[in-house]
mmCIF file of N, CA and C in Angstrom:
data_model
loop_
_atom_site.group_PDB
_atom_site.id
_atom_site.type_symbol
_atom_site.label_atom_id
_atom_site.label_comp_id
_atom_site.label_asym_id
_atom_site.label_seq_id
_atom_site.Cartn_x
_atom_site.Cartn_y
_atom_site.Cartn_z
ATOM 1 N N MET A 1 16.994 20.007 0.614
ATOM 2 C CA MET A 1 16.791 18.639 1.058
ATOM 3 C C MET A 1 17.263 17.631 0.012
ATOM 4 N N ARG A 2 17.421 18.041 -1.205
ATOM 5 C CA ARG A 2 17.848 17.097 -2.247
ATOM 6 C C ARG A 2 19.288 16.646 -2.074
ATOM 7 N N THR A 3 20.064 17.384 -1.299
ATOM 8 C CA THR A 3 21.466 17.012 -1.112
ATOM 9 C C THR A 3 21.647 15.991 0.001
ATOM 10 N N PHE A 4 20.603 15.691 0.752
ATOM 11 C CA PHE A 4 20.698 14.744 1.850
ATOM 12 C C PHE A 4 20.257 13.358 1.411
ATOM 13 N N ARG A 5 20.882 12.346 1.973
ATOM 14 C CA ARG A 5 20.492 10.955 1.739
ATOM 15 C C ARG A 5 19.804 10.482 3.012
ATOM 16 N N PRO A 6 18.509 10.189 2.966
ATOM 17 C CA PRO A 6 17.787 9.817 4.189
ATOM 18 C C PRO A 6 18.206 8.455 4.718
ATOM 19 N N PHE A 7 18.174 8.354 6.025
ATOM 20 C CA PHE A 7 18.441 7.102 6.729
ATOM 21 C C PHE A 7 17.439 7.043 7.865
ATOM 22 N N TYR A 8 16.584 6.034 7.877
ATOM 23 C CA TYR A 8 15.511 5.921 8.867
ATOM 24 C C TYR A 8 16.039 5.270 10.138
ATOM 25 N N VAL A 9 15.765 5.902 11.274
ATOM 26 C CA VAL A 9 16.070 5.325 12.577
ATOM 27 C C VAL A 9 14.772 5.328 13.367
ATOM 28 N N GLY A 10 14.426 4.190 13.917
ATOM 29 C CA GLY A 10 13.182 4.146 14.669
ATOM 30 C C GLY A 10 13.087 2.962 15.597
ATOM 31 N N ALA A 11 12.114 3.051 16.492
ATOM 32 C CA ALA A 11 11.875 1.981 17.455
ATOM 33 C C ALA A 11 11.267 0.759 16.779
ATOM 34 N N LYS A 12 10.427 0.996 15.767
ATOM 35 C CA LYS A 12 9.785 -0.118 15.060
ATOM 36 C C LYS A 12 9.400 0.343 13.662
ATOM 37 N N THR A 13 8.978 -0.599 12.847
ATOM 38 C CA THR A 13 8.568 -0.259 11.489
ATOM 39 C C THR A 13 7.207 0.423 11.510
ATOM 40 N N VAL A 14 6.931 1.137 10.457
ATOM 41 C CA VAL A 14 5.651 1.819 10.291
ATOM 42 C C VAL A 14 4.846 1.013 9.274
ATOM 43 N N PRO A 15 3.673 0.512 9.661
ATOM 44 C CA PRO A 15 2.872 -0.283 8.726
ATOM 45 C C PRO A 15 2.620 0.474 7.420
ATOM 46 N N GLY A 16 2.875 -0.211 6.306
ATOM 47 C CA GLY A 16 2.632 0.368 4.997
ATOM 48 C C GLY A 16 3.783 1.182 4.449
ATOM 49 N N LEU A 17 4.823 1.392 5.238
ATOM 50 C CA LEU A 17 5.984 2.163 4.795
ATOM 51 C C LEU A 17 7.139 1.201 4.555
ATOM 52 N N GLU A 18 7.475 1.013 3.292
ATOM 53 C CA GLU A 18 8.566 0.112 2.931
ATOM 54 C C GLU A 18 9.887 0.870 3.027
ATOM 55 N N ILE A 19 10.770 0.397 3.887
ATOM 56 C CA ILE A 19 12.062 1.043 4.087
ATOM 57 C C ILE A 19 13.159 0.014 3.829
ATOM 58 N N PRO A 20 14.064 0.293 2.895
ATOM 59 C CA PRO A 20 15.140 -0.664 2.619
ATOM 60 C C PRO A 20 16.009 -0.899 3.858
ATOM 61 N N VAL A 21 16.385 -2.143 4.093
ATOM 62 C CA VAL A 21 17.202 -2.496 5.250
ATOM 63 C C VAL A 21 18.514 -1.719 5.241
ATOM 64 N N GLU A 22 19.103 -1.524 4.071
ATOM 65 C CA GLU A 22 20.383 -0.827 3.989
ATOM 66 C C GLU A 22 20.272 0.671 4.269
ATOM 67 N N SER A 23 19.052 1.191 4.333
ATOM 68 C CA SER A 23 18.821 2.613 4.607
ATOM 69 C C SER A 23 18.113 2.830 5.929
ATOM 70 N N SER A 24 18.293 1.890 6.867
ATOM 71 C CA SER A 24 17.559 2.019 8.115
ATOM 72 C C SER A 24 18.245 1.294 9.267
ATOM 73 N N TRP A 25 17.934 1.765 10.458
ATOM 74 C CA TRP A 25 18.247 1.060 11.706
ATOM 75 C C TRP A 25 16.954 1.041 12.491
ATOM 76 N N ILE A 26 16.422 -0.146 12.710
ATOM 77 C CA ILE A 26 15.136 -0.293 13.401
ATOM 78 C C ILE A 26 15.353 -1.214 14.596
ATOM 79 N N ALA A 27 15.017 -0.728 15.769
ATOM 80 C CA ALA A 27 15.237 -1.496 16.999
ATOM 81 C C ALA A 27 14.436 -2.788 16.994
ATOM 82 N N ASN A 28 13.151 -2.717 16.676
ATOM 83 C CA ASN A 28 12.275 -3.877 16.766
ATOM 84 C C ASN A 28 11.898 -4.364 15.375
ATOM 85 N N ARG A 29 12.548 -5.424 14.954
ATOM 86 C CA ARG A 29 12.201 -6.049 13.676
ATOM 87 C C ARG A 29 11.396 -7.320 13.904
ATOM 88 N N GLY A 30 10.907 -7.486 15.140
ATOM 89 C CA GLY A 30 10.051 -8.624 15.446
ATOM 90 C C GLY A 30 10.605 -9.490 16.567
ATOM 91 N N GLY A 31 9.712 -10.261 17.147
ATOM 92 C CA GLY A 31 10.084 -11.200 18.190
ATOM 93 C C GLY A 31 10.310 -10.550 19.544
ATOM 94 N N VAL A 32 10.604 -11.392 20.517
ATOM 95 C CA VAL A 32 10.831 -10.935 21.884
ATOM 96 C C VAL A 32 12.097 -10.084 21.955
ATOM 97 N N ALA A 33 13.156 -10.503 21.257
ATOM 98 C CA ALA A 33 14.404 -9.736 21.265
ATOM 99 C C ALA A 33 14.184 -8.355 20.656
ATOM 100 N N GLY A 34 13.396 -8.296 19.606
ATOM 101 C CA GLY A 34 13.095 -7.011 18.987
ATOM 102 C C GLY A 34 12.337 -6.092 19.926
ATOM 103 N N PHE A 35 11.374 -6.659 20.644
ATOM 104 C CA PHE A 35 10.606 -5.868 21.603
ATOM 105 C C PHE A 35 11.519 -5.345 22.712
ATOM 106 N N ALA A 36 12.449 -6.178 23.167
ATOM 107 C CA ALA A 36 13.400 -5.746 24.210
ATOM 108 C C ALA A 36 14.284 -4.607 23.688
ATOM 109 N N ARG A 37 14.731 -4.707 22.426
ATOM 110 C CA ARG A 37 15.545 -3.631 21.833
ATOM 111 C C ARG A 37 14.736 -2.342 21.697
ATOM 112 N N GLU A 38 13.456 -2.478 21.366
ATOM 113 C CA GLU A 38 12.589 -1.299 21.262
ATOM 114 C C GLU A 38 12.464 -0.609 22.617
ATOM 115 N N LEU A 39 12.244 -1.380 23.669
ATOM 116 C CA LEU A 39 12.140 -0.794 25.008
ATOM 117 C C LEU A 39 13.441 -0.094 25.402
ATOM 118 N N GLN A 40 14.575 -0.721 25.103
ATOM 119 C CA GLN A 40 15.863 -0.096 25.407
ATOM 120 C C GLN A 40 15.999 1.213 24.644
ATOM 121 N N PHE A 41 15.671 1.196 23.365
ATOM 122 C CA PHE A 41 15.780 2.389 22.526
ATOM 123 C C PHE A 41 14.908 3.524 23.066
ATOM 124 N N ARG A 42 13.697 3.186 23.470
ATOM 125 C CA ARG A 42 12.756 4.202 23.946
ATOM 126 C C ARG A 42 13.090 4.739 25.330
ATOM 127 N N PHE A 43 13.547 3.866 26.236
ATOM 128 C CA PHE A 43 13.685 4.277 27.628
ATOM 129 C C PHE A 43 15.126 4.452 28.105
ATOM 130 N N VAL A 44 16.077 3.815 27.452
ATOM 131 C CA VAL A 44 17.482 3.936 27.852
ATOM 132 C C VAL A 44 18.237 4.820 26.867
ATOM 133 N N GLY A 45 17.889 4.692 25.598
ATOM 134 C CA GLY A 45 18.554 5.471 24.566
ATOM 135 C C GLY A 45 19.117 4.561 23.490
ATOM 136 N N PRO A 46 19.746 5.164 22.499
ATOM 137 C CA PRO A 46 20.263 4.376 21.378
ATOM 138 C C PRO A 46 21.371 3.425 21.827
ATOM 139 N N SER A 47 21.378 2.236 21.253
ATOM 140 C CA SER A 47 22.385 1.226 21.578
ATOM 141 C C SER A 47 23.713 1.568 20.915
ATOM 142 N N HIS A 48 24.747 0.881 21.353
ATOM 143 C CA HIS A 48 26.076 1.070 20.750
ATOM 144 C C HIS A 48 26.032 0.740 19.260
ATOM 145 N N ASP A 49 25.297 -0.314 18.913
ATOM 146 C CA ASP A 49 25.137 -0.721 17.519
ATOM 147 C C ASP A 49 24.530 0.407 16.680
ATOM 148 N N CYS A 50 23.472 1.008 17.200
ATOM 149 C CA CYS A 50 22.807 2.112 16.507
ATOM 150 C C CYS A 50 23.764 3.290 16.340
ATOM 151 N N LEU A 51 24.402 3.684 17.425
ATOM 152 C CA LEU A 51 25.309 4.844 17.376
ATOM 153 C C LEU A 51 26.480 4.608 16.433
ATOM 154 N N SER A 52 27.049 3.421 16.457
ATOM 155 C CA SER A 52 28.173 3.112 15.567
ATOM 156 C C SER A 52 27.776 3.224 14.107
ATOM 157 N N GLN A 53 26.621 2.659 13.788
ATOM 158 C CA GLN A 53 26.160 2.707 12.396
ATOM 159 C C GLN A 53 25.904 4.146 11.962
ATOM 160 N N LEU A 54 25.270 4.928 12.824
ATOM 161 C CA LEU A 54 24.985 6.316 12.471
ATOM 162 C C LEU A 54 26.246 7.148 12.359
ATOM 163 N N GLN A 55 27.180 6.975 13.271
ATOM 164 C CA GLN A 55 28.415 7.748 13.218
ATOM 165 C C GLN A 55 29.196 7.452 11.949
ATOM 166 N N SER A 56 29.134 6.222 11.466
ATOM 167 C CA SER A 56 29.842 5.880 10.224
ATOM 168 C C SER A 56 29.244 6.599 9.015
ATOM 169 N N LEU A 57 27.983 6.993 9.110
ATOM 170 C CA LEU A 57 27.312 7.706 8.014
ATOM 171 C C LEU A 57 27.615 9.206 8.018
ATOM 172 N N LYS A 58 28.188 9.696 9.117
ATOM 173 C CA LYS A 58 28.494 11.120 9.272
ATOM 174 C C LYS A 58 27.259 11.995 9.025
ATOM 175 N N PRO A 59 26.206 11.782 9.801
ATOM 176 C CA PRO A 59 24.974 12.554 9.585
ATOM 177 C C PRO A 59 25.171 14.034 9.874
ATOM 178 N N LYS A 60 24.345 14.838 9.239
ATOM 179 C CA LYS A 60 24.409 16.298 9.399
ATOM 180 C C LYS A 60 23.276 16.818 10.275
ATOM 181 N N LEU A 61 22.145 16.102 10.303
ATOM 182 C CA LEU A 61 21.000 16.529 11.100
ATOM 183 C C LEU A 61 20.054 15.361 11.297
ATOM 184 N N ILE A 62 19.121 15.554 12.219
ATOM 185 C CA ILE A 62 18.056 14.586 12.451
ATOM 186 C C ILE A 62 16.740 15.303 12.172
ATOM 187 N N HIS A 63 15.892 14.653 11.394
ATOM 188 C CA HIS A 63 14.576 15.207 11.077
ATOM 189 C C HIS A 63 13.522 14.254 11.624
ATOM 190 N N ALA A 64 12.706 14.747 12.529
ATOM 191 C CA ALA A 64 11.640 13.937 13.119
ATOM 192 C C ALA A 64 10.292 14.400 12.586
ATOM 193 N N HIS A 65 9.470 13.429 12.236
ATOM 194 C CA HIS A 65 8.096 13.734 11.844
ATOM 195 C C HIS A 65 7.239 13.642 13.097
ATOM 196 N N PHE A 66 6.512 14.680 13.384
ATOM 197 C CA PHE A 66 5.623 14.809 14.539
ATOM 198 C C PHE A 66 6.405 15.232 15.787
ATOM 199 N N GLY A 67 5.791 16.081 16.561
ATOM 200 C CA GLY A 67 6.402 16.607 17.771
ATOM 201 C C GLY A 67 6.753 15.542 18.782
ATOM 202 N N ALA A 68 5.857 14.557 18.959
ATOM 203 C CA ALA A 68 6.124 13.488 19.930
ATOM 204 C C ALA A 68 7.347 12.675 19.520
ATOM 205 N N ASP A 69 7.504 12.420 18.228
ATOM 206 C CA ASP A 69 8.687 11.692 17.756
ATOM 207 C C ASP A 69 9.952 12.519 17.971
ATOM 208 N N ALA A 70 9.847 13.815 17.822
ATOM 209 C CA ALA A 70 11.005 14.682 18.060
ATOM 210 C C ALA A 70 11.453 14.575 19.509
ATOM 211 N N CYS A 71 10.497 14.481 20.428
ATOM 212 C CA CYS A 71 10.854 14.330 21.851
ATOM 213 C C CYS A 71 11.664 13.065 22.068
ATOM 214 N N GLU A 72 11.269 11.993 21.393
ATOM 215 C CA GLU A 72 12.001 10.736 21.536
ATOM 216 C C GLU A 72 13.351 10.781 20.832
ATOM 217 N N ALA A 73 13.521 11.678 19.873
ATOM 218 C CA ALA A 73 14.787 11.792 19.148
ATOM 219 C C ALA A 73 15.803 12.674 19.861
ATOM 220 N N VAL A 74 15.383 13.405 20.870
ATOM 221 C CA VAL A 74 16.302 14.315 21.585
ATOM 222 C C VAL A 74 17.534 13.586 22.112
ATOM 223 N N PRO A 75 17.408 12.430 22.804
ATOM 224 C CA PRO A 75 18.623 11.763 23.291
ATOM 225 C C PRO A 75 19.591 11.390 22.171
ATOM 226 N N LEU A 76 19.062 10.954 21.042
ATOM 227 C CA LEU A 76 19.908 10.601 19.907
ATOM 228 C C LEU A 76 20.609 11.844 19.363
ATOM 229 N N ALA A 77 19.888 12.932 19.202
ATOM 230 C CA ALA A 77 20.475 14.175 18.702
ATOM 231 C C ALA A 77 21.553 14.682 19.657
ATOM 232 N N GLN A 78 21.289 14.599 20.956
ATOM 233 C CA GLN A 78 22.275 15.059 21.933
ATOM 234 C C GLN A 78 23.519 14.186 21.914
ATOM 235 N N THR A 79 23.336 12.885 21.853
ATOM 236 C CA THR A 79 24.470 11.958 21.847
ATOM 237 C C THR A 79 25.348 12.171 20.622
ATOM 238 N N LEU A 80 24.707 12.389 19.470
ATOM 239 C CA LEU A 80 25.458 12.595 18.224
ATOM 240 C C LEU A 80 25.843 14.059 18.003
ATOM 241 N N ASN A 81 25.393 14.934 18.906
ATOM 242 C CA ASN A 81 25.670 16.368 18.795
ATOM 243 C C ASN A 81 25.223 16.925 17.442
ATOM 244 N N LEU A 82 23.956 16.631 17.102
ATOM 245 C CA LEU A 82 23.388 17.050 15.819
ATOM 246 C C LEU A 82 22.169 17.924 16.035
ATOM 247 N N PRO A 83 21.914 18.838 15.097
ATOM 248 C CA PRO A 83 20.666 19.608 15.178
ATOM 249 C C PRO A 83 19.476 18.691 14.913
ATOM 250 N N LEU A 84 18.371 18.999 15.578
ATOM 251 C CA LEU A 84 17.132 18.242 15.426
ATOM 252 C C LEU A 84 16.061 19.165 14.867
ATOM 253 N N ILE A 85 15.475 18.752 13.755
ATOM 254 C CA ILE A 85 14.396 19.502 13.112
ATOM 255 C C ILE A 85 13.125 18.666 13.237
ATOM 256 N N ALA A 86 12.015 19.294 13.604
ATOM 257 C CA ALA A 86 10.744 18.577 13.722
ATOM 258 C C ALA A 86 9.719 19.182 12.778
ATOM 259 N N THR A 87 8.970 18.300 12.122
ATOM 260 C CA THR A 87 7.854 18.724 11.291
ATOM 261 C C THR A 87 6.568 18.352 12.019
ATOM 262 N N PHE A 88 5.729 19.325 12.252
ATOM 263 C CA PHE A 88 4.440 19.103 12.891
ATOM 264 C C PHE A 88 3.409 18.954 11.778
ATOM 265 N N HIS A 89 2.710 17.814 11.769
ATOM 266 C CA HIS A 89 1.788 17.518 10.679
ATOM 267 C C HIS A 89 0.325 17.797 10.993
ATOM 268 N N GLY A 90 -0.016 18.004 12.231
ATOM 269 C CA GLY A 90 -1.424 18.250 12.526
ATOM 270 C C GLY A 90 -1.791 17.913 13.952
ATOM 271 N N TYR A 91 -1.976 16.598 14.240
ATOM 272 C CA TYR A 91 -2.462 16.231 15.568
ATOM 273 C C TYR A 91 -1.536 16.737 16.661
ATOM 274 N N ASP A 92 -0.237 16.738 16.381
ATOM 275 C CA ASP A 92 0.730 17.134 17.393
ATOM 276 C C ASP A 92 0.720 18.638 17.655
ATOM 277 N N ALA A 93 0.164 19.388 16.741
ATOM 278 C CA ALA A 93 0.067 20.836 16.923
ATOM 279 C C ALA A 93 -1.333 21.265 17.351
ATOM 280 N N THR A 94 -2.326 20.410 17.101
ATOM 281 C CA THR A 94 -3.709 20.820 17.358
ATOM 282 C C THR A 94 -4.391 20.044 18.483
ATOM 283 N N ARG A 95 -3.825 18.953 18.906
ATOM 284 C CA ARG A 95 -4.446 18.138 19.953
ATOM 285 C C ARG A 95 -4.349 18.836 21.308
ATOM 286 N N THR A 96 -5.355 18.663 22.117
ATOM 287 C CA THR A 96 -5.344 19.275 23.440
ATOM 288 C C THR A 96 -4.416 18.493 24.369
ATOM 289 N N ASP A 97 -4.016 19.120 25.456
ATOM 290 C CA ASP A 97 -3.182 18.443 26.435
ATOM 291 C C ASP A 97 -3.877 17.197 26.971
ATOM 292 N N GLU A 98 -5.189 17.284 27.178
ATOM 293 C CA GLU A 98 -5.940 16.124 27.668
ATOM 294 C C GLU A 98 -5.857 14.965 26.682
ATOM 295 N N GLY A 99 -5.950 15.265 25.398
ATOM 296 C CA GLY A 99 -5.834 14.225 24.377
ATOM 297 C C GLY A 99 -4.436 13.639 24.328
ATOM 298 N N LEU A 100 -3.435 14.495 24.463
ATOM 299 C CA LEU A 100 -2.051 14.028 24.438
ATOM 300 C C LEU A 100 -1.733 13.137 25.636
ATOM 301 N N LYS A 101 -2.359 13.391 26.766
ATOM 302 C CA LYS A 101 -2.109 12.595 27.972
ATOM 303 C C LYS A 101 -2.545 11.144 27.809
ATOM 304 N N GLN A 102 -3.310 10.843 26.781
ATOM 305 C CA GLN A 102 -3.844 9.496 26.581
ATOM 306 C C GLN A 102 -2.820 8.534 25.988
ATOM 307 N N THR A 103 -1.695 9.025 25.487
ATOM 308 C CA THR A 103 -0.687 8.148 24.896
ATOM 309 C C THR A 103 0.667 8.392 25.546
ATOM 310 N N ARG A 104 1.517 7.369 25.512
ATOM 311 C CA ARG A 104 2.858 7.490 26.073
ATOM 312 C C ARG A 104 3.638 8.575 25.347
ATOM 313 N N GLU A 105 3.547 8.590 24.014
ATOM 314 C CA GLU A 105 4.251 9.600 23.237
ATOM 315 C C GLU A 105 3.749 10.999 23.580
ATOM 316 N N GLY A 106 2.436 11.117 23.766
ATOM 317 C CA GLY A 106 1.856 12.412 24.116
ATOM 318 C C GLY A 106 2.320 12.906 25.474
ATOM 319 N N ARG A 107 2.425 11.987 26.434
ATOM 320 C CA ARG A 107 2.911 12.373 27.765
ATOM 321 C C ARG A 107 4.362 12.827 27.697
ATOM 322 N N THR A 108 5.166 12.133 26.877
ATOM 323 C CA THR A 108 6.571 12.530 26.697
ATOM 324 C C THR A 108 6.616 13.926 26.082
ATOM 325 N N TYR A 109 5.792 14.140 25.089
ATOM 326 C CA TYR A 109 5.720 15.434 24.398
ATOM 327 C C TYR A 109 5.355 16.558 25.377
ATOM 328 N N LEU A 110 4.391 16.302 26.254
ATOM 329 C CA LEU A 110 3.991 17.325 27.225
ATOM 330 C C LEU A 110 5.099 17.631 28.225
ATOM 331 N N ARG A 111 5.877 16.613 28.615
ATOM 332 C CA ARG A 111 7.004 16.844 29.533
ATOM 333 C C ARG A 111 8.052 17.682 28.863
#
């Protein structure tokens, strides 16, 4: 893993996680336009802007934290024709199906 340079791609920022702008593509950086971009990213797929930026980096793989996040990363991995690796940290491996059904991400994960 030391040979890879991480680049964060996500629907929105994670509270408490400082990510340099030059090392990230985030759909929702705030406001109504940001929320609209987040919805597009989640339900339609990565935008042309996102794909162009990622393709210029020549990525080798996608690493998703949590199983539910990996489910949301599948369209991006397929579009870029990259392997997708998921790390399961706990709740995503131990939560019951009933518990997972309570969140949108959990429902996606179950599908």
